[in-house]
Amino acid sequence: MAQIVLMPKLGQTVEESTIVKWHKAVGDSVKKGDVLFEIETDKAVLECESFYDGTLLKILVAEEETVPVQSVVAYIGEPGEKIPDAPAAPAAKPEPKKKAAAAPAPVEQKKSAPAVEVAKPAPVAAPAVSSVPSRSDSATAKKPGRLFISPRAKALVKNKVVKAENISGSGPNGRIVEKDVLAYLEQTGYNDLRIAPAAKRLAADKDIDILDVTGTGDNGRIMVRDVETTIAEQPQTMSKMRQIIASRLAQSFGHIPHFYVTTSIDMTDLLEYRKELKAKDMNLSVTTFILEAVVMSLEESPIVNSSTDGVSVRWHSNVDLGVAVSLENGLVVPVVKKAQTLTIEELQTQMKDLSEKARTGRLMPDQMSGSTFTVSNMGMFDVENFSAIINPGEGGILAVSSTLQQPVVKDGEIKIRSMMKITLSADHRTVDGAKGAEFVKAIKSKLEDVELWKSLI
Amino acid sequence: MEKFDIVVIGAGPGGYPAAIHAAQLGKKVAIVEKEKFGGTCLNWGCIPTKALIATAEKFAEISHAAEYGIKVDKVSFDYAKVVSRKDEVVAKLNSGVGALLKGNGVTAYSGTASLISRNVVEISGKEKVKIEADKIILATGSESFIPGFIPKSPSIIESKAFLAMTKLPKSMIVLGGGVIGCELACMAAMFGVEVTVVEMLEDILMILDKDVRSAIRSNMEKMEIKVLTGAAMTDISATTKTVKGKVGETEVKAEKMLVSIGRRPYTTGVKLENAGIELDELGYVPVDEFCRTKASNIFCVGDANGGPQLAHAATAQAVRVVDNICKKERKAMEVLIPACIFTAPEVGVVGLTEQDAKEQGINVKVGKFSCAGLGKAMASGETEGFVKWISDPDTDQLLGAVAVGAHATDLIAEAAVAIRNELTVDEIGNTVHAHPTFAESWMEAAHSVHNLCVHSVVRRKR
C-alpha cells in the first residue's frame, strides 16, 4: 500500500506550515533521504526528507498552501499503485478540523467548512479549506454582499477595465445597470483619460482598475509603464516570517512599557587583549566577550532575566540567551540554552554553530524559542546607537552598536579610544530605572576590566 | 563680453536644431561650428552616402531594365560626375542650414569652442572671442578614425576620405561589417568594385536578428561581395598601390582599404574640465535621462553623450533639451529610436529585436510577412525581404519591428508610431492598409502573429 507523507510537526509551538517548494514532481522516483519539499513555518524555512523509497504518486498540498501539521501532503509507492480515497491516517484526523475553524477566516468560510468535510472525507479536504483565508482577505472582506450587476453593465465595466465594486447601482437591490456605469465613467473623469491600448490590455490582464493608474505619457496618457507602477504598488502578502515578526513586534511594543538606558563602553583595552589572544591562536570574537559579559551580568541582575504578564512574574533560573541574526528576508533569533553553564569558548562555538544554521535555514524551531533575554548586535553596520524592541516573553533586550574611535577624556586628558554604545530596553513593569542602570553598568565594568578576562581564560 | 541665453557648440543634426528651436522660443542664441554647418550627417555621413547610394541603385536598376521590358544599350557611369552631384546636394543643404540659422536670428561663430568656465565659452577662429552663456548645449559629435594598430598609408582610409574620392578603386577591403561598412560595401559593389568585407564578430550587422542579417548577407554575396566573419584581420601591410593582410588563413588583398570599425566622440578639445565635467573612459560626456551633465547649466546631446549615434536621435534630444530649458519642463529623452541601414536590401528597425528579447529573457511572439506575398512587390519587381513584428504574447503589445527589403527605411516609420503609442497587434491588424502598397506587409505580419494571415499558408500545430 502506498505510504503516506505527513506535514511534519517541527517543535512544540508550530501548528501549521506552508509548503513553499516541491523538489519532486508526481512520477519522480524518490529515495529515502531525498529532499521532498520545503516548508515555511512561522519561524523558518526547512527542507523535509522522504522516509520511503518509491515513486511520488500524488501531491495533495500544492506550493503556497498552508495546512495544519500532521496533514497528509503526498503519497509515495509503486507506480500504478492505487491511492486510498480516504486514507486512514489517524494522526491527521482530529487536528485539521480544529485548525480550519480556528484560522482567521471570514464568516462565510467557517460555515462552509463542515459541508466540504462531509462531501470529501476529512484529511484531503482539510488542507484546501485552511489554505483559503491567507489569499482572499481583501476581496471578500470588503464587500460581504453579492454584487448585483446587469450583463450589459458587466460587459461595459470589463471593457473599460474598471472595478464594479466602486459603482453604486440604481436598480432594485442596488443592481448596477449600464447607465450607472456610464454615469460613473463620466463623473470619475474616465472619459477624459487617454489610454495606450497595450496599457489597457495589461491592466485588464492583471485586474487593475484603470482609474487607479496615473498616466505619465504625452499629456497624461496612461502608458504600459504606468500600469506596471500601479501593479508594483499593489499590496502583497508578506512572507510568513515577516508576518510573525510584524505581529510579535506590534504585540510587544503595544503591551510592554519600554524604557531605555544607554552607556558608552571603552573597548580599547579589551581589543588589545583580544589581539594578544589571537597571536596565541586563540580567536575569540568581540561578540563572544559581549555575550559572556551579558550572561554574567544577568546572573547579577536576575530581574532583567525575568518576565511578566502584568500579574505575575517569572524568575528564570537559566539564562537562555537569544542572539538576533539578520537574514536577507528577515531575522531569526537562535537561542543558546543555559548559557550560564558554558565556558566562554563553548559559548562561542555554540553561537557560531547556531548562526551558521540560521543563515542556511537549517535551524529547528526549538532552537529559536524559549529565550529569556536577547542581544541584538549591529556593530558591523557602523551605527552609533539604537534601541531594540523586547521579544514578547522576555524582560529586556540589549542593543549593541559599533565600536568607533572617539575623543574621550581619560585621566584629565583627551585621548582617542575605541568606544561602543549599548542600550538596554527593559520592561518597566518589573525592571526599575535603577535596576536597569545597574545592569548596563555591570556589563560596562566587565568589558572594561581586562584582568577579569585574564582570570577567565 | 556678449551674453547669450543659450550657446550651442557644434552645428550638426544635434546643434543646429537646438539653436533654431531655442531662437524660435524667444531666446538669444549663439552657435559655434569649427567646420561646416550640418556636421557629419550632412557633410560626411547620411546625406553624401545616400546621394552616392541613390546613384548606385539607379545604375543597378537601369542595368536590369531589360527585365521590365526596357531596352537600354550600354549602361555606364562617370564617377567624377556622380561625386560632383553628391557635392552639389551637400552644398545646397549646407547653405540651407546656414540660411535657417540666420533667418531665425541665431548668431553663428566660426571656430573651435572651448570652455573657460561653466558660463564662458572661448572661440578660436580667425580671432579669439569670448562669449557668456546662461546655458550651454554641447553637440560636438563624433568622428571616424583609424586605430593605431593599422599602418598609416594613403591606401587605407576612413569613411570621410572615402566619400571625397573622385575615382573608385578596382578592389576594396572593408574592415568592419557594421552599418557604415556594409552600406559603403554595397554601394561600391553596385558600381562594380570588387569588395571584401572583414568582420571580427561572428556575423555582419550584429545589432540585427539573424534572419535579417542573413537576408542582407546572402544578397551581398549575390552581388559578389566576399564576406569574411569570425576572425580579425592580421598582418596588415600597405603600399601606395595595395593593402593586404590575413583573415584567419585567408589572404586578402585590394587596392584600398576602408576602415569602419567605430567612431570616437569629439570631446577632447572642448576643455569640459573647466566646467567640472569629467569624460568617461571612452571620452563620452556622461549625461542623465534629461541629457544633463554634471554641471547643472550644461547639456550634451547626440553622439558625444554616448547614446545611439544617429542623427535623428541627436535632433530629438536637442529639441527636448531646449523645451526643458525654455518651457521649464522635465521630460526625459525618447528611448524608442528607429534605425535605418542603407544596404542592398535596405533595413529599418525599431524597438526590441528577437535577440534582445532572448538575451533579456523576455517571452515574445513574432509575426512575419514576406514581400514575395505582396502584390505591389511583385508588380514592382522588388520581392526581396520581409517585415517582422515582435510582440508581448500576454498583452498583445507591439515591442519591436524590423523591415528588410525595398522601401524598408520608410516603412519603419509606421512601426515606430505603433510601438511608441503602445498599440497592440490587433490594432495594426484592424487598421485598413491601402492596396497595393508595401505598407500592407505590416498588417499582414500583424495577422500572422496570431496565425491568421490570409496571404500565407498557416501550419497548424496539432
Short mmCIF file of C-alpha atoms in Angstrom, two decimals, chain A residues 3-382:
data_model
loop_
_atom_site.label_atom_id
_atom_site.label_comp_id
_atom_site.label_asym_id
_atom_site.label_seq_id
_atom_site.Cartn_x
_atom_site.Cartn_y
_atom_site.Cartn_z
CA GLN A 3 2.94 5.29 2.05
CA ILE A 4 1.52 8.49 3.46
CA VAL A 5 3.67 11.61 3.69
CA LEU A 6 2.61 13.91 6.51
CA MET A 7 3.29 17.54 7.19
CA PRO A 8 5.88 17.23 9.96
CA LYS A 9 5.41 18.85 13.34
CA LEU A 10 8.58 20.77 13.99
CA GLY A 11 8.67 21.92 17.55
CA GLN A 12 6.17 22.49 20.30
CA THR A 13 4.61 25.69 19.09
CA VAL A 14 4.22 25.04 15.38
CA GLU A 15 0.59 24.48 14.44
CA GLU A 16 0.57 24.89 10.69
CA SER A 17 3.10 25.12 7.91
CA THR A 18 3.20 26.24 4.30
CA ILE A 19 4.79 24.23 1.52
CA VAL A 20 6.94 26.74 -0.32
CA LYS A 21 8.51 24.41 -2.84
CA TRP A 22 8.21 20.85 -4.08
CA HIS A 23 11.55 19.36 -5.04
CA LYS A 24 9.92 16.32 -6.65
CA ALA A 25 7.08 16.10 -9.14
CA VAL A 26 4.43 13.43 -9.40
CA GLY A 27 6.00 10.45 -11.14
CA ASP A 28 9.54 11.16 -9.90
CA SER A 29 11.28 8.32 -8.17
CA VAL A 30 12.17 9.10 -4.58
CA LYS A 31 14.85 7.64 -2.33
CA LYS A 32 14.85 7.63 1.40
CA GLY A 33 16.63 10.81 2.47
CA ASP A 34 15.84 12.78 -0.70
CA VAL A 35 14.51 16.25 -0.09
CA LEU A 36 10.81 16.09 -0.97
CA PHE A 37 9.66 19.62 -0.26
CA GLU A 38 10.44 22.83 1.63
CA ILE A 39 8.13 24.19 4.26
CA GLU A 40 7.84 27.57 5.86
CA THR A 41 6.70 27.58 9.45
CA ASP A 42 6.09 30.73 11.38
CA LYS A 43 9.78 30.68 12.27
CA ALA A 44 11.85 29.34 9.41
CA VAL A 45 12.11 27.59 6.07
CA LEU A 46 13.07 23.92 6.34
CA GLU A 47 13.70 21.03 3.97
CA CYS A 48 11.73 17.84 4.51
CA GLU A 49 13.18 14.50 3.52
CA SER A 50 11.44 11.33 2.43
CA PHE A 51 11.26 8.38 4.83
CA TYR A 52 10.47 5.97 1.99
CA ASP A 53 11.80 4.64 -1.32
CA GLY A 54 9.38 4.62 -4.21
CA THR A 55 7.61 6.91 -6.65
CA LEU A 56 5.84 10.11 -5.77
CA LEU A 57 2.27 9.16 -6.68
CA LYS A 58 0.24 12.15 -5.71
CA ILE A 59 0.66 15.62 -4.22
CA LEU A 60 -2.25 16.83 -2.12
CA VAL A 61 -0.85 20.12 -0.90
CA ALA A 62 0.38 22.45 -3.62
CA GLU A 63 3.08 25.08 -3.27
CA GLU A 64 1.99 28.12 -1.27
CA GLU A 65 -0.73 26.15 0.52
CA THR A 66 -0.85 26.17 4.30
CA VAL A 67 -2.04 23.12 6.20
CA PRO A 68 -2.04 22.04 9.85
CA VAL A 69 0.83 19.84 10.95
CA GLN A 70 0.24 16.07 10.55
CA SER A 71 -1.93 16.61 7.47
CA VAL A 72 -1.37 14.26 4.55
CA VAL A 73 0.63 16.08 1.89
CA ALA A 74 1.51 13.28 -0.54
CA TYR A 75 1.66 9.57 -1.28
CA ILE A 76 4.72 7.52 -2.15
CA GLY A 77 4.51 3.96 -3.53
CA GLU A 78 4.91 1.75 -6.60
CA PRO A 79 3.94 3.26 -9.94
CA GLY A 80 0.32 2.48 -10.74
CA GLU A 81 -0.48 1.61 -7.17
CA LYS A 82 -3.93 2.59 -6.04
CA ILE A 83 -4.15 5.56 -3.72
CA PRO A 84 -6.72 5.32 -0.97
CA ASP A 85 -9.60 7.77 -1.36
CA ALA A 86 -9.91 8.41 2.32
CA PRO A 87 -6.72 7.31 3.93
CA ALA A 88 -6.84 6.02 7.44
CA ALA A 89 -4.34 8.46 8.83
CA PRO A 90 -5.22 8.55 12.46
CA ALA A 91 -2.87 11.35 13.37
CA ALA A 92 -4.37 13.63 10.77
CA LYS A 93 -7.99 13.43 11.69
CA PRO A 94 -8.58 15.42 14.83
CA GLU A 95 -6.18 18.31 14.16
CA PRO A 96 -7.22 19.77 10.83
CA LYS A 97 -10.83 20.24 11.83
CA LYS A 98 -9.91 22.34 14.77
CA LYS A 99 -7.37 24.35 12.84
CA ALA A 100 -9.68 25.03 9.98
CA ALA A 101 -12.15 26.56 12.36
CA ALA A 102 -9.51 28.44 14.31
CA ALA A 103 -7.97 30.04 11.24
CA PRO A 104 -8.88 33.72 10.83
CA ALA A 105 -11.36 33.01 8.08
CA PRO A 106 -14.23 35.24 7.01
CA VAL A 107 -17.59 34.20 8.44
CA GLU A 108 -18.88 32.56 5.29
CA GLN A 109 -15.97 30.23 5.08
CA LYS A 110 -16.37 28.97 8.58
CA LYS A 111 -19.87 27.97 7.70
CA SER A 112 -18.92 26.17 4.55
CA ALA A 113 -16.08 24.22 6.12
CA PRO A 114 -18.14 21.38 7.58
CA ALA A 115 -20.02 20.96 4.34
CA VAL A 116 -16.84 20.37 2.48
CA GLU A 117 -15.72 17.95 5.10
CA VAL A 118 -18.84 15.88 4.64
CA ALA A 119 -18.64 15.82 0.89
CA LYS A 120 -15.00 14.80 0.83
CA PRO A 121 -13.85 12.83 3.82
CA ALA A 122 -11.61 14.54 6.27
CA PRO A 123 -7.88 14.91 5.71
CA VAL A 124 -7.85 15.54 1.99
CA ALA A 125 -10.39 18.30 2.21
CA ALA A 126 -8.97 20.00 5.24
CA PRO A 127 -5.87 21.47 3.65
CA ALA A 128 -7.86 23.06 0.89
CA VAL A 129 -10.12 24.76 3.38
CA SER A 130 -7.49 26.20 5.64
CA SER A 131 -5.40 27.46 2.76
CA VAL A 132 -8.08 29.85 1.58
CA PRO A 133 -8.05 32.69 4.10
CA SER A 134 -4.48 33.86 3.58
CA ARG A 135 -5.12 34.92 -0.02
CA SER A 136 -8.60 36.25 -0.35
CA ASP A 137 -8.91 38.59 2.59
CA SER A 138 -9.06 41.91 0.74
CA ALA A 139 -11.65 40.98 -1.86
CA THR A 140 -14.10 39.11 0.30
CA ALA A 141 -13.67 41.12 3.43
CA LYS A 142 -14.57 44.47 1.88
CA LYS A 143 -17.86 43.53 0.24
CA PRO A 144 -19.68 40.89 2.14
CA GLY A 145 -22.79 41.03 -0.08
CA ARG A 146 -23.03 39.74 -3.62
CA LEU A 147 -22.61 42.25 -6.40
CA PHE A 148 -25.74 42.68 -8.50
CA ILE A 149 -24.97 43.85 -12.00
CA SER A 150 -26.70 43.58 -15.34
CA PRO A 151 -24.94 41.71 -18.12
CA ARG A 152 -24.64 44.86 -20.23
CA ALA A 153 -23.17 46.79 -17.32
CA LYS A 154 -20.80 43.93 -16.59
CA ALA A 155 -19.58 43.86 -20.16
CA LEU A 156 -19.08 47.61 -20.13
CA VAL A 157 -17.14 47.51 -16.87
CA LYS A 158 -14.94 44.78 -18.27
CA ASN A 159 -14.40 46.68 -21.48
CA LYS A 160 -13.44 49.87 -19.63
CA VAL A 161 -11.20 47.95 -17.19
CA VAL A 162 -12.71 49.45 -14.03
CA LYS A 163 -13.97 47.77 -10.87
CA ALA A 164 -17.72 47.33 -10.48
CA GLU A 165 -17.35 47.33 -6.67
CA ASN A 166 -16.92 51.10 -6.71
CA ILE A 167 -20.09 51.81 -8.70
CA SER A 168 -23.35 52.43 -6.90
CA GLY A 169 -26.30 50.76 -8.57
CA SER A 170 -29.68 52.41 -9.14
CA GLY A 171 -31.63 49.25 -9.94
CA PRO A 172 -33.57 47.09 -7.48
CA ASN A 173 -31.38 45.87 -4.59
CA GLY A 174 -28.72 48.30 -5.75
CA ARG A 175 -28.29 46.41 -9.01
CA ILE A 176 -25.81 48.14 -11.30
CA VAL A 177 -27.19 48.85 -14.74
CA GLU A 178 -25.50 50.26 -17.81
CA LYS A 179 -26.46 53.85 -17.12
CA ASP A 180 -24.85 53.67 -13.68
CA VAL A 181 -21.60 52.65 -15.28
CA LEU A 182 -21.86 55.42 -17.85
CA ALA A 183 -22.55 57.97 -15.12
CA TYR A 184 -19.65 56.63 -13.09
CA LEU A 185 -17.30 56.90 -16.04
CA GLU A 186 -18.42 60.47 -16.66
CA GLN A 187 -18.20 61.52 -13.04
CA THR A 188 -14.78 59.96 -12.39
CA GLY A 189 -13.29 61.65 -15.43
CA TYR A 190 -12.71 58.30 -17.11
CA ASN A 191 -13.94 59.65 -20.40
CA ASP A 192 -11.18 62.25 -20.46
CA LEU A 193 -8.46 59.67 -19.90
CA ARG A 194 -6.10 58.82 -22.71
CA ILE A 195 -5.01 55.23 -22.51
CA ALA A 196 -2.44 53.39 -24.61
CA PRO A 197 -4.07 50.21 -25.93
CA ALA A 198 -1.36 47.91 -24.60
CA ALA A 199 -1.62 49.60 -21.20
CA LYS A 200 -5.35 48.83 -21.13
CA ARG A 201 -4.74 45.23 -22.08
CA LEU A 202 -2.16 44.85 -19.35
CA ALA A 203 -4.46 46.40 -16.75
CA ALA A 204 -7.28 44.05 -17.77
CA ASP A 205 -4.90 41.10 -17.60
CA LYS A 206 -3.65 41.97 -14.15
CA ASP A 207 -7.01 43.01 -12.76
CA ILE A 208 -6.01 46.64 -12.24
CA ASP A 209 -8.64 49.39 -12.20
CA ILE A 210 -7.65 51.94 -14.85
CA LEU A 211 -8.87 54.68 -12.54
CA ASP A 212 -6.14 53.73 -10.07
CA VAL A 213 -3.45 54.45 -12.65
CA THR A 214 -1.78 57.84 -13.07
CA GLY A 215 -0.66 58.49 -16.62
CA THR A 216 2.78 59.92 -17.37
CA GLY A 217 2.83 59.77 -21.17
CA ASP A 218 2.22 62.66 -23.55
CA ASN A 219 -0.50 64.85 -21.99
CA GLY A 220 -1.01 62.37 -19.18
CA ARG A 221 -1.64 59.38 -21.45
CA ILE A 222 -1.68 56.15 -19.49
CA MET A 223 1.22 54.02 -20.71
CA VAL A 224 2.32 50.45 -20.00
CA ARG A 225 4.94 51.66 -17.53
CA ASP A 226 2.21 53.47 -15.54
CA VAL A 227 0.18 50.28 -15.20
CA GLU A 228 3.36 48.44 -14.21
CA THR A 229 3.94 51.03 -11.49
CA THR A 230 0.40 50.51 -10.18
CA ILE A 231 0.89 46.73 -10.22
CA ALA A 232 4.14 47.09 -8.30
CA GLU A 233 2.34 49.21 -5.71
CA GLN A 234 -0.41 46.66 -5.06
CA PRO A 235 -0.28 45.26 -1.53
CA GLN A 236 1.46 41.89 -1.47
CA THR A 237 1.11 39.22 1.18
CA MET A 238 4.24 39.24 3.29
CA SER A 239 6.17 36.05 3.92
CA LYS A 240 5.10 34.03 6.93
CA MET A 241 8.29 35.07 8.66
CA ARG A 242 7.60 38.77 8.06
CA GLN A 243 4.05 38.42 9.32
CA ILE A 244 5.27 36.77 12.51
CA ILE A 245 7.92 39.44 13.01
CA ALA A 246 5.26 42.10 12.48
CA SER A 247 2.74 40.66 14.91
CA ARG A 248 5.29 39.93 17.62
CA LEU A 249 6.85 43.37 17.42
CA ALA A 250 3.49 45.11 17.41
CA GLN A 251 2.31 43.00 20.34
CA SER A 252 5.46 43.73 22.31
CA PHE A 253 5.62 47.43 21.63
CA GLY A 254 1.93 47.85 22.29
CA HIS A 255 1.84 45.95 25.57
CA ILE A 256 5.23 46.31 27.21
CA PRO A 257 6.13 49.75 28.58
CA HIS A 258 9.68 50.03 27.30
CA PHE A 259 12.34 52.19 28.88
CA TYR A 260 15.89 52.66 27.76
CA VAL A 261 19.30 53.04 29.36
CA THR A 262 22.39 53.78 27.30
CA THR A 263 26.04 53.71 28.25
CA SER A 264 29.38 54.02 26.46
CA ILE A 265 31.95 51.31 26.94
CA ASP A 266 35.67 51.79 26.40
CA MET A 267 36.69 48.70 24.41
CA THR A 268 40.29 49.76 23.75
CA ASP A 269 41.96 47.51 26.31
CA LEU A 270 39.78 44.51 25.53
CA LEU A 271 40.51 44.84 21.79
CA GLU A 272 44.20 44.96 22.61
CA TYR A 273 43.86 41.84 24.78
CA ARG A 274 41.93 40.09 22.02
CA LYS A 275 44.83 40.76 19.68
CA GLU A 276 47.19 39.18 22.17
CA LEU A 277 44.97 36.11 22.34
CA LYS A 278 44.82 35.94 18.58
CA ALA A 279 48.60 35.90 18.43
CA LYS A 280 48.39 32.87 20.70
CA ASP A 281 45.96 31.24 18.23
CA MET A 282 43.00 31.81 20.46
CA ASN A 283 40.40 33.51 18.34
CA LEU A 284 37.55 34.90 20.40
CA SER A 285 35.21 37.36 18.68
CA VAL A 286 34.22 40.67 20.24
CA THR A 287 30.62 39.45 20.21
CA THR A 288 31.61 36.48 22.36
CA PHE A 289 33.08 38.79 25.01
CA ILE A 290 29.93 40.90 24.95
CA LEU A 291 27.65 37.85 25.24
CA GLU A 292 29.69 36.45 28.10
CA ALA A 293 29.57 39.80 29.91
CA VAL A 294 25.78 39.88 29.40
CA VAL A 295 25.37 36.34 30.78
CA MET A 296 27.38 37.19 33.90
CA SER A 297 25.52 40.48 34.41
CA LEU A 298 22.13 38.75 34.04
CA GLU A 299 23.09 36.44 36.86
CA GLU A 300 23.84 39.53 38.98
CA SER A 301 20.56 41.25 37.95
CA PRO A 302 18.03 38.39 37.82
CA ILE A 303 15.08 40.80 37.42
CA VAL A 304 16.33 41.63 33.90
CA ASN A 305 16.25 37.88 33.17
CA SER A 306 12.65 37.56 34.32
CA SER A 307 9.35 38.08 32.56
CA THR A 308 5.91 39.27 33.46
CA ASP A 309 2.37 39.18 32.14
CA GLY A 310 1.43 42.15 34.30
CA VAL A 311 0.02 39.98 37.08
CA SER A 312 2.74 37.53 37.92
CA VAL A 313 6.48 37.49 37.40
CA ARG A 314 8.56 34.52 36.34
CA TRP A 315 12.13 34.33 37.53
CA HIS A 316 14.09 32.20 35.10
CA SER A 317 16.70 30.01 36.67
CA ASN A 318 18.62 29.68 33.42
CA VAL A 319 19.99 32.30 31.07
CA ASP A 320 18.65 31.18 27.69
CA LEU A 321 20.30 33.79 25.56
CA GLY A 322 18.73 34.79 22.26
CA VAL A 323 21.01 36.38 19.67
CA ALA A 324 19.41 38.17 16.73
CA VAL A 325 20.79 37.06 13.35
CA SER A 326 19.72 39.05 10.33
CA LEU A 327 18.88 37.19 7.15
CA GLU A 328 18.22 38.52 3.68
CA ASN A 329 14.45 38.39 4.13
CA GLY A 330 14.06 38.91 7.83
CA LEU A 331 15.55 37.98 11.13
CA VAL A 332 15.82 34.93 13.37
CA VAL A 333 16.83 34.64 16.98
CA PRO A 334 18.66 31.39 17.74
CA VAL A 335 18.89 30.62 21.44
CA VAL A 336 21.92 29.46 23.42
CA LYS A 337 20.33 27.37 26.17
CA LYS A 338 21.68 27.52 29.73
CA ALA A 339 24.33 29.99 28.70
CA GLN A 340 25.45 30.46 32.31
CA THR A 341 26.78 26.88 32.34
CA LEU A 342 29.06 27.36 29.33
CA THR A 343 32.69 28.42 29.24
CA ILE A 344 33.45 31.41 27.06
CA GLU A 345 34.82 29.11 24.34
CA GLU A 346 31.78 26.84 24.44
CA LEU A 347 29.60 29.90 24.16
CA GLN A 348 31.46 30.99 21.04
CA THR A 349 31.28 27.52 19.44
CA GLN A 350 27.54 27.15 20.10
CA MET A 351 26.82 30.63 18.84
CA LYS A 352 28.81 30.06 15.66
CA ASP A 353 27.02 26.79 15.01
CA LEU A 354 23.58 28.32 15.59
CA SER A 355 24.15 31.37 13.40
CA GLU A 356 25.50 29.19 10.61
CA LYS A 357 22.33 27.10 10.81
CA ALA A 358 20.22 30.23 10.90
CA ARG A 359 21.85 31.59 7.76
CA THR A 360 21.36 28.36 5.85
CA GLY A 361 17.79 27.93 7.11
CA ARG A 362 18.52 24.71 8.99
CA LEU A 363 17.57 25.93 12.46
CA MET A 364 15.00 23.74 14.20
CA PRO A 365 12.08 25.63 15.73
CA ASP A 366 13.12 24.59 19.24
CA GLN A 367 16.48 26.19 18.63
CA MET A 368 14.83 29.57 18.22
CA SER A 369 12.33 29.69 21.00
CA GLY A 370 12.35 29.94 24.77
CA SER A 371 14.94 32.68 25.19
CA THR A 372 14.89 34.68 28.43
CA PHE A 373 16.91 37.66 27.20
CA THR A 374 18.10 38.78 23.77
CA VAL A 375 21.13 40.58 22.39
CA SER A 376 20.88 42.44 19.09
CA ASN A 377 24.28 43.35 17.69
CA MET A 378 24.52 45.90 14.88
CA GLY A 379 28.23 46.52 15.42
CA MET A 380 29.03 45.60 11.83
CA PHE A 381 26.73 48.27 10.39
CA ASP A 382 28.57 51.37 11.61
#
